[in-house]
């Protein structure tokens, strides 16, 4: 098969498929195969998926894993409550974090180790679905044929726009997410969530020496943020917060600091996610916001389920129908509940309702795929 996109979903599919004896080739638009971003939070279900993929030990070594509960703190840094967290399986962390480029490096290294062909700086300019193959015109002028094609090219997928030209695109949810890396004080050994101010934020360890800040800002407009305004705007939003972690974050904000601020978009593509011999996975069909920290996890799960179904054989239509049947409800829950939690935050919803929705989603995601 041809996998369009060398991100988390595409690499996970290639890795798991190789383990099952299924040949795949990846094309990736970025000639340098890079990934942008700061830290990524990892939940129990994502750790479970990484274990099945064979990458858990590498991720644990490069990131920061946690075997204790998260802390809910007042805006001044005072601990209010510890949220109990239990591992989904013996030996799995309850939660943790890793630098997004580190996760990308680990996955790309495994793809290379397995000898999976990767063409960089190449996109699919045209996709023609034939009776027994898919003909793909590449941006380098080549035309290639594959029995099936998998679109794993992200939220603004070109594969989606080619096979479903009238499909919806990701829509703005009313929040921006700010992220910043900072030195990790020794006492920050688990997630800290801060409440009681007009923005929601938290810190997550991502290595032995670093943590990352995330902050959710309500903004009616999908406005443009100039680079020279990022540091002063973030500093102003952090004014109400105190404590050791926030002191460390503030110390990291200075001219030239890499601050990432992006609008949060979401998309749940109605079924079908396939047309003929072409199927969409990951953000290409279910792009979510980070409220449940599950976007990467459900992308890896997509890959695991699809590889298992492909190994079992069948017609493309039958296999893709089975894939969607196994994935629809779980992915729908992540996207819709994440957006609902964001809407509650914007509306000043009661913490009990937020906690109820979080607990419901986490219980559902704890069930194995």
Coordinates of C-alpha atoms in Angstrom, one line a residue:
X1 CA 0.0 0.0 0.0
X2 CA 0.9 3.6 -0.4
X3 CA 0.7 5.7 2.8
X4 CA 0.3 9.4 2.2
X5 CA 1.8 11.3 5.2
X6 CA 4.8 10.5 7.4
X7 CA 3.3 11.7 10.7
X8 CA 2.2 9.6 13.7
X9 CA -0.7 7.8 12.0
X10 CA 1.3 7.0 8.8
X11 CA 4.4 5.9 10.6
X12 CA 2.5 3.7 13.1
X13 CA 0.6 2.0 10.2
X14 CA 3.9 1.3 8.3
X15 CA 5.5 -0.1 11.5
X16 CA 2.7 -2.4 12.5
X17 CA 2.1 -3.5 8.9
X18 CA 5.8 -4.5 8.5
X19 CA 5.5 -6.6 11.6
X20 CA 2.6 -8.4 10.0
X21 CA 4.3 -8.9 6.6
X22 CA 2.4 -6.2 4.8
X23 CA 4.5 -4.1 2.4
X24 CA 4.0 -0.3 2.6
X25 CA 5.7 2.8 1.2
X26 CA 5.4 6.3 2.7
X27 CA 5.4 9.6 0.9
X28 CA 5.9 12.8 3.0
X29 CA 5.6 16.4 1.8
X30 CA 8.3 17.8 4.1
X31 CA 11.8 17.1 2.5
X32 CA 13.4 17.2 5.9
X33 CA 10.7 15.0 7.6
X34 CA 10.4 17.4 10.6
X35 CA 7.7 18.0 13.1
X36 CA 6.8 21.2 14.9
X37 CA 5.6 21.4 18.5
X38 CA 6.7 21.4 22.1
X39 CA 5.5 18.7 24.5
X40 CA 2.9 16.1 24.2
X41 CA 1.0 14.5 27.1
X42 CA 0.6 10.8 27.0
X43 CA -2.3 9.0 28.7
X44 CA -2.7 5.4 29.7
X45 CA -4.5 4.3 26.5
X46 CA -1.7 5.9 24.4
X47 CA 1.0 4.1 26.4
X48 CA -0.9 0.9 25.8
X49 CA -1.0 1.5 22.0
X50 CA 2.7 2.4 22.0
X51 CA 3.4 -0.9 23.9
X52 CA 1.5 -2.9 21.2
X53 CA 3.5 -1.0 18.6
X54 CA 6.8 -2.0 20.3
X55 CA 7.9 1.5 21.1
X56 CA 7.1 1.8 24.8
X57 CA 10.6 1.3 26.1
X58 CA 12.0 3.9 23.7
X59 CA 9.3 6.4 24.6
X60 CA 9.9 5.8 28.4
X61 CA 13.6 6.3 27.9
X62 CA 13.2 9.6 26.0
X63 CA 10.3 11.1 27.9
X64 CA 9.0 11.3 31.4
X65 CA 6.6 8.7 32.8
X66 CA 4.4 9.0 35.9
X67 CA 3.0 6.4 38.3
X68 CA 1.1 8.7 40.5
X69 CA -1.9 11.0 40.4
X70 CA -2.2 14.5 38.8
X71 CA -2.5 17.5 41.1
X72 CA -5.2 20.1 40.8
X73 CA -3.9 23.5 42.1
X74 CA -5.3 26.9 42.9
X75 CA -4.0 29.8 40.8
X76 CA -1.4 30.6 43.5
X77 CA 0.1 27.1 43.2
X78 CA -1.5 25.6 46.3
X79 CA -2.4 22.0 45.9
X80 CA -6.2 21.4 46.1
X81 CA -6.6 17.7 45.4
X82 CA -4.7 14.8 43.9
X83 CA -6.6 12.9 41.2
X84 CA -6.0 9.2 41.6
X85 CA -4.7 7.4 38.5
X86 CA -4.3 3.7 37.9
X87 CA -2.3 2.0 35.2
X88 CA -4.4 0.2 32.6
X89 CA -2.0 -2.8 32.7
X90 CA 0.8 -3.9 35.0
X91 CA 4.0 -2.1 34.0
X92 CA 2.3 0.7 32.1
X93 CA 2.7 4.3 33.3
X94 CA -0.4 6.1 34.4
X95 CA 0.5 9.2 32.3
X96 CA 3.5 11.1 31.1
X97 CA 5.0 13.4 28.5
X98 CA 7.6 13.6 25.8
X99 CA 8.9 16.2 23.4
X100 CA 6.9 15.9 20.2
X101 CA 10.1 16.0 18.1
X102 CA 11.4 13.1 20.2
X103 CA 8.4 11.0 19.6
X104 CA 8.7 11.7 15.9
X105 CA 12.4 10.7 16.0
X106 CA 11.7 7.4 17.7
X107 CA 9.0 6.5 15.2
X108 CA 11.0 7.6 12.2
X109 CA 14.0 5.6 13.4
X110 CA 11.9 2.4 13.7
X111 CA 10.5 3.0 10.2
X112 CA 14.1 3.2 8.9
X113 CA 15.2 0.1 10.9
X114 CA 12.4 -1.9 9.3
X115 CA 13.5 -0.9 5.8
X116 CA 10.2 0.8 4.9
X117 CA 10.7 3.0 1.8
X118 CA 10.1 6.7 2.5
X119 CA 10.1 9.3 -0.2
X120 CA 10.5 12.8 1.2
X121 CA 9.5 16.1 -0.4
X122 CA 6.8 14.2 -2.4
X123 CA 3.1 14.7 -2.5
X124 CA 0.1 13.0 -4.2
X125 CA -1.0 15.5 -6.9
X126 CA -3.7 13.2 -8.3
X127 CA -5.5 10.1 -7.2
X128 CA -7.4 7.9 -9.7
X129 CA -9.3 5.0 -8.3
X130 CA -9.4 2.1 -10.7
X131 CA -11.1 -1.3 -10.5
X132 CA -8.1 -3.2 -9.2
X133 CA -5.6 -0.4 -8.2
X134 CA -5.1 3.2 -7.4
X135 CA -3.1 5.3 -9.8
X136 CA -1.3 8.2 -8.0
X137 CA 0.4 11.0 -9.8
X138 CA 3.3 12.2 -7.6
X139 CA 4.6 15.8 -7.4
X140 CA 8.0 14.6 -8.8
X141 CA 6.3 13.6 -12.1
X142 CA 6.1 9.9 -11.4
X143 CA 2.9 7.9 -11.7
X144 CA 2.7 4.9 -9.4
X145 CA 0.1 2.2 -8.8
X146 CA -0.8 0.5 -5.6
X147 CA -3.6 -1.9 -4.5
X148 CA -4.7 0.5 -1.8
X149 CA -3.8 4.0 -0.7
X150 CA -4.1 5.3 2.9
X151 CA -4.5 9.0 3.5
X152 CA -2.7 9.9 6.7
X153 CA -1.8 13.4 5.8
X154 CA -3.3 15.4 8.7
X155 CA -6.2 17.6 9.5
X156 CA -6.0 19.6 6.3
X157 CA -5.5 16.4 4.2
X158 CA -5.1 16.8 0.5
X159 CA -6.1 13.1 0.1
X160 CA -9.4 13.9 1.7
X161 CA -10.0 16.9 -0.6
X162 CA -9.2 14.7 -3.6
X163 CA -11.5 11.8 -2.9
X164 CA -14.2 13.8 -1.1
X165 CA -14.1 17.3 -2.7
X166 CA -17.3 18.4 -0.8
X167 CA -16.1 17.1 2.6
X168 CA -16.1 19.5 5.5
X169 CA -12.8 21.0 6.7
X170 CA -11.6 21.5 10.3
X171 CA -13.4 24.3 12.0
X172 CA -12.2 26.7 14.7
X173 CA -13.5 25.8 18.2
X174 CA -13.1 29.2 19.9
X175 CA -9.8 28.6 21.8
X176 CA -6.1 29.0 21.2
X177 CA -3.6 26.7 22.8
X178 CA -0.3 28.2 23.9
X179 CA 2.8 26.0 24.6
X180 CA 6.2 26.7 26.0
X181 CA 9.1 24.5 27.2
X182 CA 10.8 25.4 30.5
X183 CA 13.3 23.9 32.9
X184 CA 11.6 21.4 35.2
X185 CA 11.9 22.0 39.0
X186 CA 12.5 18.7 40.8
X187 CA 9.2 19.0 42.6
X188 CA 7.2 19.0 39.3
X189 CA 7.1 15.2 39.0
X190 CA 3.6 14.8 37.7
X191 CA 0.9 16.9 35.8
X192 CA -0.2 20.0 37.6
X193 CA -3.5 21.6 36.5
X194 CA -4.3 25.2 37.6
X195 CA -7.9 26.5 38.2
X196 CA -9.4 29.7 39.5
X197 CA -8.3 32.2 36.8
X198 CA -9.8 33.2 33.5
X199 CA -7.6 30.8 31.5
X200 CA -7.0 27.1 31.9
X201 CA -3.4 25.9 32.1
X202 CA -1.1 23.2 33.3
X203 CA 2.4 21.8 33.3
X204 CA 3.6 18.4 32.3
X205 CA 7.1 16.9 32.7
X206 CA 8.5 15.8 29.3
X207 CA 12.0 14.7 30.3
X208 CA 14.3 14.6 33.3
X209 CA 15.2 18.3 32.8
X210 CA 12.2 19.8 31.0
X211 CA 8.5 20.4 31.4
X212 CA 6.0 22.1 29.1
X213 CA 3.3 24.6 29.8
X214 CA 0.0 24.5 28.0
X215 CA -2.6 27.3 28.3
X216 CA -6.0 27.5 26.7
X217 CA -7.2 30.9 25.8
X218 CA -10.8 31.8 24.7
X219 CA -10.8 34.0 21.7
X220 CA -13.9 34.7 19.6
X221 CA -11.7 35.4 16.5
X222 CA -9.2 33.2 14.8
X223 CA -6.8 36.1 14.9
X224 CA -3.2 36.3 13.6
X225 CA -0.5 36.3 16.3
X226 CA 2.7 38.2 15.5
X227 CA 5.8 36.6 16.8
X228 CA 7.0 39.7 18.6
X229 CA 3.7 39.8 20.6
X230 CA 3.8 36.1 21.8
X231 CA 6.0 36.6 24.9
X232 CA 4.3 39.7 26.3
X233 CA 0.8 38.2 25.7
X234 CA 1.7 34.9 27.4
X235 CA 3.3 36.8 30.3
X236 CA 0.2 38.8 30.8
X237 CA -2.1 35.7 30.8
X238 CA 0.2 34.1 33.4
X239 CA 0.0 37.0 35.8
X240 CA -2.7 35.4 38.1
X241 CA -0.6 32.2 38.6
X242 CA 2.0 31.6 41.3
X243 CA 4.0 28.7 42.7
X244 CA 7.3 27.0 41.8
X245 CA 6.2 25.7 38.4
X246 CA 4.9 29.0 37.2
X247 CA 7.9 30.8 38.5
X248 CA 10.0 28.5 36.3
X249 CA 7.8 29.2 33.3
X250 CA 8.0 32.9 33.8
X251 CA 11.7 32.7 34.0
X252 CA 11.8 31.0 30.6
X253 CA 9.8 33.7 28.8
X254 CA 12.1 36.2 27.3
X255 CA 12.8 37.7 23.9
X256 CA 13.5 34.9 21.4
X257 CA 11.8 32.2 23.4
X258 CA 10.0 29.6 21.3
X259 CA 6.3 30.0 22.1
X260 CA 3.8 28.1 20.1
X261 CA 0.3 29.5 19.9
X262 CA -2.2 27.9 17.6
X263 CA -6.0 28.0 17.1
X264 CA -7.7 24.8 18.0
X265 CA -9.6 23.2 15.1
X266 CA -11.6 20.0 15.1
X267 CA -13.1 17.8 12.5
X268 CA -15.2 14.6 12.6
X269 CA -15.7 13.4 9.0
X270 CA -19.0 11.6 8.6
X271 CA -18.7 8.1 7.4
X272 CA -17.6 6.7 5.0
X273 CA -13.9 7.5 5.5
X274 CA -13.1 5.6 2.3
X275 CA -13.8 5.7 -1.3
X276 CA -13.1 2.6 -3.4
X277 CA -9.5 1.6 -2.6
X278 CA -8.6 4.8 -0.7
X279 CA -9.0 5.2 3.1
X280 CA -8.5 8.1 5.5
X281 CA -7.0 7.6 9.0
X282 CA -5.9 9.8 11.9
X283 CA -6.4 13.5 11.7
X284 CA -7.5 13.3 8.1
X285 CA -10.9 12.0 9.3
X286 CA -11.0 12.8 13.1
X287 CA -8.9 15.8 14.1
X288 CA -9.4 16.6 17.7
X289 CA -8.5 19.3 20.2
X290 CA -6.1 18.4 23.1
X291 CA -8.6 18.4 26.0
X292 CA -8.4 14.6 26.4
X293 CA -4.8 14.3 25.3
X294 CA -5.8 11.5 22.9
X295 CA -5.1 12.7 19.4
X296 CA -1.9 10.8 19.0
X297 CA -3.3 7.8 20.9
X298 CA -6.3 7.3 18.6
X299 CA -4.1 7.8 15.5
X300 CA -1.9 5.0 16.7
X301 CA -4.9 2.9 17.5
X302 CA -6.2 3.5 14.0
X303 CA -2.9 2.1 12.6
X304 CA -3.1 -1.0 14.9
X305 CA -6.7 -1.8 14.0
X306 CA -6.2 -1.3 10.3
X307 CA -3.0 -3.4 10.1
X308 CA -4.8 -6.2 11.9
X309 CA -7.7 -6.0 9.5
X310 CA -5.5 -5.9 6.4
X311 CA -3.6 -8.9 7.6
X312 CA -6.9 -10.8 7.7
X313 CA -7.5 -10.1 4.0
X314 CA -10.7 -9.3 2.1
X315 CA -11.7 -6.8 -0.5
X316 CA -10.8 -3.2 0.1
X317 CA -14.4 -2.2 0.6
X318 CA -15.0 -5.0 3.1
X319 CA -11.8 -4.3 5.1
X320 CA -12.4 -0.5 5.2
X321 CA -16.0 -1.0 6.3
X322 CA -14.8 -3.2 9.1
X323 CA -12.1 -0.6 10.1
X324 CA -14.7 2.2 10.3
X325 CA -17.1 0.0 12.2
X326 CA -14.4 -0.6 14.9
X327 CA -13.1 2.9 15.0
X328 CA -16.1 5.2 14.6
X329 CA -17.6 5.4 18.1
X330 CA -14.2 5.7 19.8
X331 CA -13.0 8.5 17.6
X332 CA -16.4 10.2 17.7
X333 CA -16.2 10.2 21.5
X334 CA -12.7 11.8 21.5
X335 CA -13.6 14.5 19.1
X336 CA -17.0 15.4 20.4
X337 CA -16.1 15.2 24.1
X338 CA -13.0 17.2 23.6
X339 CA -14.9 20.0 21.8
X340 CA -17.7 19.8 24.5
X341 CA -15.1 20.3 27.3
X342 CA -13.6 23.2 25.4
X343 CA -17.1 24.8 25.0
X344 CA -17.7 24.3 28.8
X345 CA -14.5 26.1 29.6
X346 CA -15.4 29.0 27.3
X347 CA -18.8 29.3 28.9
X348 CA -17.5 29.1 32.5
X349 CA -19.1 25.7 33.1
X350 CA -19.2 24.2 36.6
X351 CA -16.1 22.1 37.5
X352 CA -18.4 19.2 38.4
X353 CA -19.7 19.0 34.8
X354 CA -16.2 19.3 33.4
X355 CA -15.0 16.5 35.7
X356 CA -18.0 14.3 34.8
X357 CA -17.3 14.6 31.1
X358 CA -13.6 13.9 31.6
X359 CA -14.3 10.9 33.8
X360 CA -16.8 9.5 31.2
X361 CA -14.4 9.8 28.3
X362 CA -11.5 8.4 30.3
X363 CA -13.5 5.4 31.3
X364 CA -14.5 4.7 27.7
X365 CA -10.9 5.1 26.5
X366 CA -9.7 2.7 29.2
X367 CA -11.4 -0.2 27.3
X368 CA -9.0 -1.9 25.0
X369 CA -9.4 -1.7 21.3

